[in-house]
Amino acid sequence: LAKTTQPISMDSYEGQEVNITCSHNNIATNDYITWYQQFPSQGPRFIIQGYKTKVTNEVASLFIPADRKSSTLSLPRVSLSDTAVYYCLVAPMNSGYSTLTFGKGTMLLVSP
Amino acid sequence: DGGITQSPKYLFRKEGQNVTLSCEQNLNHDAMYWYRQDPGQGLRLIYYSQIVNDFQKGDIAEGYSVSREKKESFPLTVTSAQKNPTAFYLCASSRGVGETQYFGPGTRLLVL
């Protein structure tokens, strides 16, 4: 299981770009990187997933360097509604429960 | 309208009582999961199921039981053996274990 390390919290202002980095030094060759967002008293929601280089969707971008030992979730022009906890999960596909461990995540607070 | 539902939203348990949390999905997913979340903490895996009539213990299965008689349903029973059941319980499903998970809205269990 690739252990992940994220900052406990981050602060930002509306309209800024936010980058949240996750360290996963022990990532395996067949591991994928997935980010989830969770609002209070709700279930986490899938944001983005990637294996290498860069992935972009309508919500965010995910940057993964060549050594894959870290990844950065980039949220462009955040708004107040982006205040949430963001989880980085590193796991191979179809590998069993040992890969299904969420850390404490990063609490992002966006201010006006 | 596809999705995953949990009921009830709030549940109260008396000392020594067993209670069952419902989880239903119409996404045609093979894998389903139950997580427990305590305040300010990440998600911890209780049980998961890869396919109908099969389920496996997660990290904190003691005091809990599950069944998977139908593909769509994965109920969780919190037994009297679980001494500290007060928490937020989240159910999720995915096409296969390790793939992107889709979460329900959660059930908050409180002990009277």
XYZ file of N, CA and C in Angstrom:
672
model
N 0.849 -1.179 0.000
C 0.000 0.000 0.000
C 0.887 1.232 0.000
N 0.660 2.130 -0.968
C 1.438 3.357 -1.059
C 0.882 4.362 -0.065
N 1.617 4.646 1.005
C 1.170 5.613 1.991
C 1.215 6.999 1.388
N 0.238 7.802 1.699
C 0.187 9.152 1.163
C 0.314 10.173 2.271
N 0.906 11.312 1.941
C 1.058 12.417 2.874
C 0.573 13.687 2.205
N -0.346 14.370 2.892
C -0.903 15.624 2.394
C -0.822 16.667 3.506
N -0.831 17.957 3.125
C -0.927 18.990 4.166
C -2.273 18.877 4.876
N -2.284 19.171 6.152
C -3.526 19.063 6.921
C -4.539 20.109 6.474
N -4.064 21.315 6.182
C -4.980 22.384 5.799
C -4.296 23.374 4.869
N -5.123 24.102 4.115
C -4.648 25.166 3.233
C -5.692 26.273 3.226
N -5.219 27.501 3.053
C -6.115 28.644 2.952
C -5.933 29.307 1.595
N -7.016 29.846 1.053
C -6.941 30.558 -0.210
C -8.041 31.607 -0.249
N -8.017 32.416 -1.322
C -9.045 33.417 -1.545
C -9.747 33.125 -2.857
N -10.943 33.625 -2.953
C -11.721 33.425 -4.175
C -10.950 33.920 -5.396
N -11.035 33.161 -6.479
C -10.400 33.554 -7.722
C -8.966 33.088 -7.882
N -8.366 32.599 -6.798
C -6.990 32.129 -6.889
C -6.925 30.679 -7.364
N -5.766 30.307 -7.861
C -5.511 28.908 -8.191
C -4.927 28.222 -6.948
N -5.430 27.031 -6.671
C -4.963 26.285 -5.504
C -4.312 24.986 -5.962
N -3.147 24.729 -5.418
C -2.438 23.480 -5.721
C -2.228 22.693 -4.439
N -2.743 21.487 -4.401
C -2.597 20.607 -3.240
C -1.719 19.430 -3.654
N -0.629 19.254 -2.936
C 0.316 18.203 -3.283
C 0.179 17.001 -2.359
N 0.299 15.847 -2.929
C 0.248 14.591 -2.191
C 1.558 13.839 -2.460
N 2.207 13.412 -1.405
C 3.440 12.636 -1.545
C 3.130 11.156 -1.396
N 3.681 10.363 -2.307
C 3.489 8.903 -2.255
C 4.781 8.256 -2.734
N 5.785 8.272 -1.879
C 7.123 7.811 -2.246
C 7.175 6.339 -2.619
N 6.276 5.533 -2.064
C 6.312 4.083 -2.300
C 5.329 3.636 -3.374
N 4.952 4.518 -4.258
C 3.964 4.178 -5.290
C 4.485 3.038 -6.160
N 3.612 2.099 -6.469
C 3.981 0.937 -7.279
C 3.675 1.196 -8.751
N 4.258 0.358 -9.592
C 4.142 0.531 -11.036
C 2.691 0.551 -11.509
N 1.849 -0.265 -10.896
C 0.462 -0.360 -11.355
C -0.516 0.465 -10.518
N -0.007 1.376 -9.716
C -0.873 2.248 -8.908
C -1.397 3.421 -9.729
N -2.658 3.766 -9.488
C -3.257 4.975 -10.024
C -3.453 5.974 -8.878
N -3.576 7.243 -9.238
C -3.755 8.304 -8.251
C -5.135 8.913 -8.463
N -5.918 8.935 -7.389
C -7.279 9.443 -7.463
C -7.501 10.490 -6.377
N -8.188 11.543 -6.729
C -8.522 12.597 -5.759
C -10.038 12.647 -5.578
N -10.431 12.817 -4.304
C -11.834 12.946 -3.947
C -12.024 14.241 -3.148
N -13.248 14.769 -3.225
C -13.626 15.971 -2.487
C -14.763 15.608 -1.543
N -14.707 16.096 -0.315
C -15.782 15.821 0.632
C -16.224 17.091 1.341
N -17.547 17.336 1.277
C -18.161 18.421 2.041
C -18.657 17.850 3.369
N -18.827 18.701 4.383
C -19.283 18.214 5.693
C -20.588 17.439 5.589
N -20.622 16.321 6.272
C -21.812 15.461 6.355
C -22.282 14.937 5.000
N -21.353 14.804 4.060
C -21.659 14.202 2.765
C -20.613 13.148 2.432
N -20.931 12.282 1.491
C -19.959 11.320 1.024
C -18.943 11.967 0.100
N -17.720 11.450 0.036
C -16.722 11.979 -0.887
C -17.180 11.875 -2.340
N -16.661 12.771 -3.153
C -17.029 12.800 -4.571
C -15.757 12.730 -5.402
N -15.762 11.887 -6.420
C -14.614 11.743 -7.308
C -14.333 13.063 -8.018
N -13.063 13.462 -8.062
C -12.667 14.661 -8.801
C -11.916 14.290 -10.064
N -10.820 13.538 -9.901
C -9.949 13.277 -11.031
C -9.059 12.082 -10.729
N -8.625 11.408 -11.771
C -7.746 10.257 -11.626
C -6.690 10.281 -12.711
N -5.476 9.825 -12.373
C -4.418 9.802 -13.377
C -3.362 8.764 -13.070
N -2.526 8.491 -14.071
C -1.415 7.553 -13.900
C -0.062 8.257 -14.048
N 0.045 9.118 -15.067
C 1.292 9.853 -15.262
C 1.005 11.137 -16.039
N 1.968 11.996 -16.086
C 1.951 13.313 -16.755
C 0.795 14.174 -16.255
N -0.082 14.594 -17.168
C -1.122 15.540 -16.790
C -2.482 15.053 -17.259
N -3.451 15.238 -16.380
C -4.840 14.933 -16.708
C -5.661 16.165 -16.371
N -6.588 16.502 -17.249
C -7.442 17.673 -17.012
C -8.886 17.312 -17.313
N -9.767 17.771 -16.443
C -11.193 17.668 -16.742
C -11.841 19.018 -16.469
N -13.150 19.068 -16.449
C -13.843 20.345 -16.320
C -13.718 20.950 -14.929
N -13.232 20.171 -13.984
C -13.174 20.620 -12.599
C -11.755 20.940 -12.152
N -10.788 20.123 -12.570
C -9.441 20.241 -12.022
C -8.413 19.676 -12.988
N -7.150 19.867 -12.609
C -6.033 19.246 -13.320
C -5.207 18.452 -12.323
N -4.600 17.406 -12.812
C -3.747 16.565 -11.976
C -2.386 16.463 -12.652
N -1.355 16.873 -11.923
C -0.001 16.845 -12.446
C 0.782 15.754 -11.729
N 1.390 14.880 -12.508
C 2.160 13.771 -11.953
C 3.532 13.780 -12.608
N 4.603 14.003 -11.834
C 5.953 14.037 -12.416
C 6.394 12.651 -12.867
N 7.504 12.624 -13.581
C 7.967 11.376 -14.179
C 8.230 10.282 -13.133
N 8.728 10.641 -11.959
C 9.018 9.611 -10.955
C 7.767 9.173 -10.190
N 6.674 9.855 -10.375
C 5.353 9.522 -9.787
C 5.358 9.465 -8.269
N 6.338 10.045 -7.628
C 6.392 9.988 -6.166
C 5.574 11.080 -5.508
N 4.977 11.914 -6.305
C 4.066 12.916 -5.779
C 3.053 13.250 -6.869
N 2.012 13.934 -6.480
C 1.040 14.416 -7.453
C 0.451 15.711 -6.920
N 0.004 16.567 -7.846
C -0.558 17.853 -7.451
C -1.922 18.040 -8.079
N -2.890 18.267 -7.215
C -4.237 18.603 -7.661
C -4.301 20.105 -7.814
N -4.699 20.590 -8.981
C -4.794 22.018 -9.231
C -6.244 22.409 -9.463
N -6.719 23.341 -8.650
C -8.087 23.862 -8.773
C -8.003 25.296 -9.274
N -8.454 25.555 -10.483
C -8.332 26.917 -11.036
C -9.416 27.834 -10.493
N -9.041 29.032 -10.136
C -10.006 30.059 -9.756
C -11.059 29.538 -8.767
N -10.607 29.226 -7.572
C -11.510 28.633 -6.589
C -12.576 29.628 -6.163
N -13.687 29.062 -5.725
C -14.779 29.859 -5.167
C -15.060 29.375 -3.747
N -15.953 30.078 -3.069
C -16.275 29.702 -1.687
C -16.765 28.260 -1.607
N -17.451 27.824 -2.650
C -18.023 26.478 -2.652
C -16.973 25.374 -2.793
N -15.734 25.751 -3.030
C -14.652 24.755 -3.085
C -14.087 24.444 -1.707
N -14.565 25.132 -0.681
C -14.162 24.823 0.689
C -14.627 23.412 1.017
N -13.666 22.527 1.295
C -13.959 21.116 1.494
C -12.681 20.398 1.926
N -12.803 19.117 2.183
C -11.635 18.270 2.441
C -11.311 17.506 1.170
N -10.040 17.469 0.812
C -9.599 16.809 -0.412
C -8.694 15.631 -0.040
N -9.047 14.462 -0.555
C -8.314 13.230 -0.256
C -7.564 12.746 -1.495
N -6.341 12.344 -1.267
C -5.522 11.698 -2.297
C -5.502 10.205 -1.992
N -5.792 9.385 -2.978
C -5.819 7.932 -2.790
C -4.970 7.294 -3.875
N -4.012 6.453 -3.457
C -3.147 5.769 -4.407
C -3.430 4.284 -4.315
N -3.815 3.678 -5.420
C -4.206 2.275 -5.391
C -4.163 1.674 -6.785
N -3.824 0.378 -6.875
C -3.921 -0.311 -8.162
C -5.369 -0.725 -8.409
N -5.701 -0.964 -9.648
C -7.042 -1.409 -9.984
C -7.224 -2.875 -9.602
N -8.398 -3.217 -9.111
C -8.778 -4.606 -8.850
C -7.746 -5.357 -8.022
N -7.404 -4.759 -6.900
C -6.323 -5.353 -6.112
C -6.732 -5.750 -4.709
N -7.948 -5.476 -4.303
C -8.309 -5.879 -2.957
C -8.320 -4.741 -1.958
N -8.836 -4.998 -0.787
C -9.121 -3.942 0.172
C -7.887 -3.254 0.700
N -6.753 -3.888 0.649
C -5.571 -3.295 1.259
C -5.210 -1.959 0.644
N -5.811 -1.668 -0.479
C -5.497 -0.411 -1.153
C -6.516 0.673 -0.874
N -7.531 0.357 -0.100
C -8.646 1.279 0.065
C -8.534 2.064 1.360
N -7.448 2.758 1.527
C -7.218 3.519 2.743
C -7.152 4.996 2.429
N -8.091 5.738 2.989
C -8.088 7.181 2.862
C -7.356 7.778 4.058
N -6.498 8.771 3.802
C -5.859 9.482 4.898
C -6.802 10.531 5.457
N -6.261 11.464 6.198
C -7.088 12.507 6.813
C -7.423 13.612 5.840
N -6.745 13.666 4.705
C -7.066 14.663 3.705
C -6.540 16.050 4.014
N -6.804 16.976 3.094
C -6.416 18.378 3.231
C -7.670 19.230 3.309
N -7.806 19.977 4.392
C -8.945 20.874 4.547
C -8.624 22.194 3.860
N -9.331 22.482 2.765
C -9.142 23.729 2.027
C -10.212 24.725 2.451
N -9.770 25.888 2.898
C -10.691 26.957 3.272
C -10.515 28.112 2.304
N -11.585 28.435 1.586
C -11.570 29.548 0.645
C -12.322 30.726 1.255
N -11.660 31.859 1.313
C -12.254 33.061 1.906
C -12.578 34.094 0.831
N -13.538 35.000 1.137
C -13.902 36.030 0.149
C -12.758 37.003 -0.098
N -32.430 7.693 -13.136
C -31.480 8.489 -12.380
C -30.619 7.545 -11.532
N -29.379 7.271 -12.004
C -28.535 6.314 -11.310
C -27.875 6.904 -10.105
N -27.611 6.054 -9.106
C -26.934 6.548 -7.932
C -26.898 5.528 -6.835
N -26.457 5.986 -5.673
C -26.348 5.143 -4.499
C -27.064 5.828 -3.351
N -27.921 5.115 -2.675
C -28.732 5.704 -1.612
C -28.475 4.984 -0.304
N -28.586 5.757 0.773
C -28.450 5.211 2.114
C -29.626 5.683 2.955
N -30.060 4.798 3.834
C -31.127 5.186 4.765
C -30.954 4.453 6.077
N -31.407 5.078 7.179
C -31.908 6.443 7.249
C -30.769 7.459 7.252
N -31.079 8.740 7.256
C -30.061 9.780 7.313
C -29.481 9.866 8.727
N -30.376 9.725 9.723
C -29.967 9.694 11.127
C -30.544 8.434 11.766
N -29.796 7.849 12.662
C -30.242 6.637 13.333
C -29.783 6.683 14.792
N -30.702 6.328 15.672
C -30.384 6.323 17.091
C -30.393 4.892 17.603
N -29.406 4.550 18.370
C -29.300 3.196 18.905
C -29.266 3.231 20.423
N -30.014 2.327 21.010
C -29.973 2.166 22.462
C -28.874 1.171 22.821
N -28.415 1.224 24.038
C -27.388 0.289 24.507
C -27.863 -1.151 24.318
N -26.992 -2.000 23.775
C -27.314 -3.407 23.602
C -28.188 -3.734 22.412
N -28.455 -2.769 21.593
C -29.351 -2.964 20.450
C -28.559 -3.121 19.158
N -29.029 -3.994 18.290
C -28.475 -4.081 16.939
C -29.266 -3.153 16.029
N -28.574 -2.494 15.111
C -29.258 -1.664 14.123
C -28.673 -1.955 12.749
N -29.523 -1.790 11.726
C -29.097 -2.075 10.355
C -29.203 -0.824 9.503
N -28.108 -0.527 8.786
C -28.054 0.606 7.870
C -28.224 0.077 6.448
N -29.047 0.759 5.696
C -29.349 0.320 4.337
C -28.456 1.015 3.321
N -28.056 0.280 2.273
C -27.313 0.834 1.152
C -27.775 0.159 -0.129
N -28.231 0.972 -1.081
C -28.725 0.454 -2.355
C -28.073 1.226 -3.495
N -27.710 0.509 -4.569
C -27.153 1.170 -5.757
C -27.786 0.602 -7.025
N -28.013 1.492 -7.990
C -28.544 1.065 -9.285
C -27.564 1.383 -10.403
N -26.283 1.343 -10.073
C -25.221 1.630 -11.029
C -24.689 0.362 -11.694
N -25.249 -0.775 -11.311
C -24.792 -2.068 -11.827
C -23.332 -2.351 -11.463
N -22.905 -1.826 -10.319
C -21.541 -2.051 -9.852
C -21.414 -3.389 -9.132
N -20.283 -4.044 -9.364
C -20.035 -5.305 -8.670
C -19.545 -5.095 -7.241
N -18.707 -4.080 -7.029
C -18.081 -3.882 -5.722
C -18.834 -2.867 -4.877
N -18.943 -3.167 -3.592
C -19.573 -2.248 -2.643
C -18.755 -2.237 -1.359
N -18.855 -1.112 -0.629
C -17.999 -0.889 0.535
C -18.775 -0.183 1.653
N -18.322 -0.407 2.877
C -18.788 0.372 4.013
C -17.579 0.986 4.718
N -17.703 2.313 4.973
C -16.665 3.039 5.689
C -17.262 3.677 6.941
N -16.394 3.912 7.894
C -16.758 4.671 9.084
C -15.882 5.922 9.123
N -16.510 7.052 9.449
C -15.757 8.296 9.570
C -16.065 8.934 10.909
N -15.035 9.197 11.691
C -15.163 9.898 12.961
C -14.791 11.359 12.756
N -15.254 12.251 13.629
C -15.011 13.690 13.438
C -13.549 14.017 13.195
N -13.293 14.770 12.129
C -11.937 15.219 11.818
C -11.009 14.136 11.319
N -11.576 12.980 11.011
C -10.745 11.859 10.573
C -11.067 11.467 9.137
N -10.203 10.640 8.577
C -10.457 10.106 7.246
C -11.422 8.938 7.322
N -11.555 8.216 6.236
C -12.471 7.084 6.167
C -11.727 5.793 6.497
N -12.370 4.940 7.289
C -11.799 3.633 7.608
C -12.728 2.539 7.091
N -12.156 1.566 6.423
C -12.935 0.525 5.759
C -13.416 -0.507 6.761
N -14.720 -0.788 6.757
C -15.314 -1.777 7.655
C -15.401 -3.129 6.943
N -16.117 -3.155 5.850
C -16.280 -4.352 5.033
C -16.325 -3.936 3.568
N -15.996 -4.867 2.687
C -16.202 -4.640 1.275
C -16.653 -5.941 0.620
N -17.280 -5.799 -0.543
C -17.780 -6.955 -1.274
C -17.404 -6.792 -2.735
N -16.784 -7.798 -3.300
C -16.385 -7.743 -4.704
C -17.498 -8.216 -5.629
N -18.390 -9.059 -5.085
C -19.421 -9.649 -5.917
C -20.510 -10.212 -5.009
N -21.653 -10.498 -5.571
C -22.769 -11.033 -4.795
C -22.343 -12.283 -4.035
N -22.844 -12.415 -2.813
C -22.585 -13.555 -1.931
C -21.134 -13.664 -1.484
N -20.409 -12.585 -1.619
C -19.020 -12.558 -1.156
C -18.757 -11.240 -0.458
N -18.072 -11.287 0.685
C -17.644 -10.063 1.341
C -16.415 -10.355 2.193
N -15.635 -9.302 2.412
C -14.381 -9.441 3.132
C -14.280 -8.375 4.214
N -13.597 -8.691 5.300
C -13.384 -7.724 6.378
C -12.386 -6.658 5.947
N -12.661 -5.442 6.421
C -11.723 -4.359 6.250
C -10.888 -4.183 7.507
N -10.477 -2.958 7.769
C -9.588 -2.692 8.896
C -10.276 -2.722 10.252
N -11.586 -2.431 10.288
C -12.268 -2.300 11.590
C -13.589 -3.054 11.589
N -13.563 -4.333 11.227
C -14.790 -5.118 11.075
C -15.415 -5.576 12.400
N -14.679 -5.555 13.481
C -15.203 -6.081 14.743
C -16.422 -5.296 15.213
N -17.503 -6.049 15.520
C -18.726 -5.407 15.971
C -19.684 -5.061 14.853
N -19.334 -5.405 13.644
C -20.169 -5.151 12.461
C -20.405 -6.451 11.695
N -21.510 -6.500 10.948
C -21.741 -7.621 10.046
C -22.432 -7.099 8.789
N -22.269 -7.824 7.681
C -22.862 -7.426 6.408
C -23.423 -8.650 5.698
N -24.186 -8.393 4.655
C -24.646 -9.447 3.752
C -24.670 -8.861 2.346
N -24.581 -9.743 1.345
C -24.636 -9.278 -0.050
C -25.418 -10.334 -0.839
N -26.715 -10.353 -0.580
C -27.594 -11.326 -1.245
C -28.027 -10.854 -2.622
N -27.993 -9.566 -2.845
C -28.349 -8.998 -4.136
C -27.253 -8.034 -4.576
N -27.087 -7.886 -5.861
C -26.049 -7.002 -6.395
C -26.279 -5.564 -5.966
N -27.561 -5.187 -5.858
C -27.893 -3.800 -5.595
C -27.788 -3.407 -4.127
N -27.725 -4.373 -3.232
C -27.888 -4.082 -1.815
C -26.740 -4.609 -0.965
N -26.315 -3.800 0.016
C -25.212 -4.196 0.882
C -25.470 -3.630 2.281
N -26.412 -4.197 3.026
C -26.747 -3.655 4.352
C -25.669 -3.926 5.390
N -25.519 -2.987 6.300
C -24.550 -3.093 7.391
C -25.281 -3.141 8.726
N -24.981 -4.150 9.538
C -25.555 -4.244 10.874
C -24.497 -3.871 11.903
N -24.850 -2.928 12.742
C -23.992 -2.540 13.851
C -24.480 -3.307 15.069
N -23.701 -4.236 15.547
C -24.143 -5.093 16.636
C -23.828 -4.474 17.988
N -24.377 -5.073 19.023
C -24.135 -4.601 20.386
C -22.664 -4.789 20.788
N -21.940 -5.595 20.026
C -20.526 -5.812 20.328
C -19.671 -4.603 19.951
N -20.216 -3.709 19.148
C -19.505 -2.485 18.765
C -19.718 -1.478 19.879
N -18.697 -1.259 20.699
C -18.849 -0.463 21.921
C -18.861 1.038 21.690
N -18.368 1.472 20.550
C -18.332 2.909 20.280
C -18.849 3.176 18.868
N -20.155 2.967 18.648
C -20.677 3.027 17.289
C -20.995 4.418 16.770
N -20.955 5.425 17.618
C -21.304 6.775 17.177
C -20.326 7.247 16.122
N -20.826 7.469 14.899
C -19.961 7.868 13.787
C -20.831 8.161 12.580
N -20.185 8.591 11.512
C -20.812 8.822 10.213
C -20.449 7.624 9.346
N -21.469 6.933 8.820
C -21.236 5.725 8.042
C -21.508 5.993 6.562
N -20.538 5.623 5.749
C -20.615 5.868 4.311
C -20.552 4.563 3.540
N -21.446 4.439 2.591
C -21.468 3.302 1.685
C -20.991 3.772 0.315
N -20.287 2.921 -0.396
C -19.801 3.274 -1.724
C -19.884 2.072 -2.643
N -19.825 2.323 -3.939
C -19.780 1.237 -4.905
C -18.824 1.608 -6.025
N -18.340 0.581 -6.737
C -17.472 0.803 -7.891
C -17.608 -0.377 -8.836
N -17.177 -0.193 -10.060
C -17.273 -1.286 -11.026
C -16.484 -2.495 -10.554
N -15.291 -2.248 -10.088
C -14.453 -3.287 -9.536
C -13.690 -2.730 -8.361
N -13.173 -3.612 -7.513
C -12.421 -3.163 -6.343
C -11.206 -2.360 -6.801
N -11.016 -1.188 -6.197
C -9.896 -0.337 -6.555
C -10.248 0.708 -7.589
N -11.357 0.534 -8.276
C -11.768 1.529 -9.267
C -12.486 2.692 -8.595
N -12.784 3.721 -9.353
C -13.415 4.919 -8.811
C -14.661 4.561 -8.029
N -14.719 5.090 -6.808
C -15.839 4.805 -5.936
C -16.865 5.934 -5.969
N -18.121 5.547 -5.907
C -19.222 6.496 -5.835
C -19.899 6.310 -4.476
N -20.005 7.421 -3.748
C -20.458 7.344 -2.365
C -21.918 7.745 -2.214
N -22.556 7.166 -1.207
C -23.886 7.580 -0.817
C -23.815 8.792 0.084
N -24.981 9.306 0.520
C -25.019 10.522 1.342
C -24.644 10.299 2.800
N -24.576 9.041 3.227
C -24.160 8.758 4.597
C -25.299 8.616 5.577
N -25.033 7.881 6.647
C -25.950 7.739 7.780
C -25.181 8.092 9.045
N -25.785 8.989 9.832
C -25.142 9.354 11.102
C -25.799 8.554 12.210
N -25.005 7.750 12.891
C -25.499 6.891 13.967
C -25.128 7.502 15.313
N -26.133 7.612 16.167
C -25.924 8.167 17.503
C -26.415 7.166 18.546
N -25.689 7.069 19.633
C -26.072 6.153 20.706
C -26.749 6.925 21.825
N -27.920 6.441 22.240
C -28.669 7.103 23.313
C -28.183 6.625 24.679
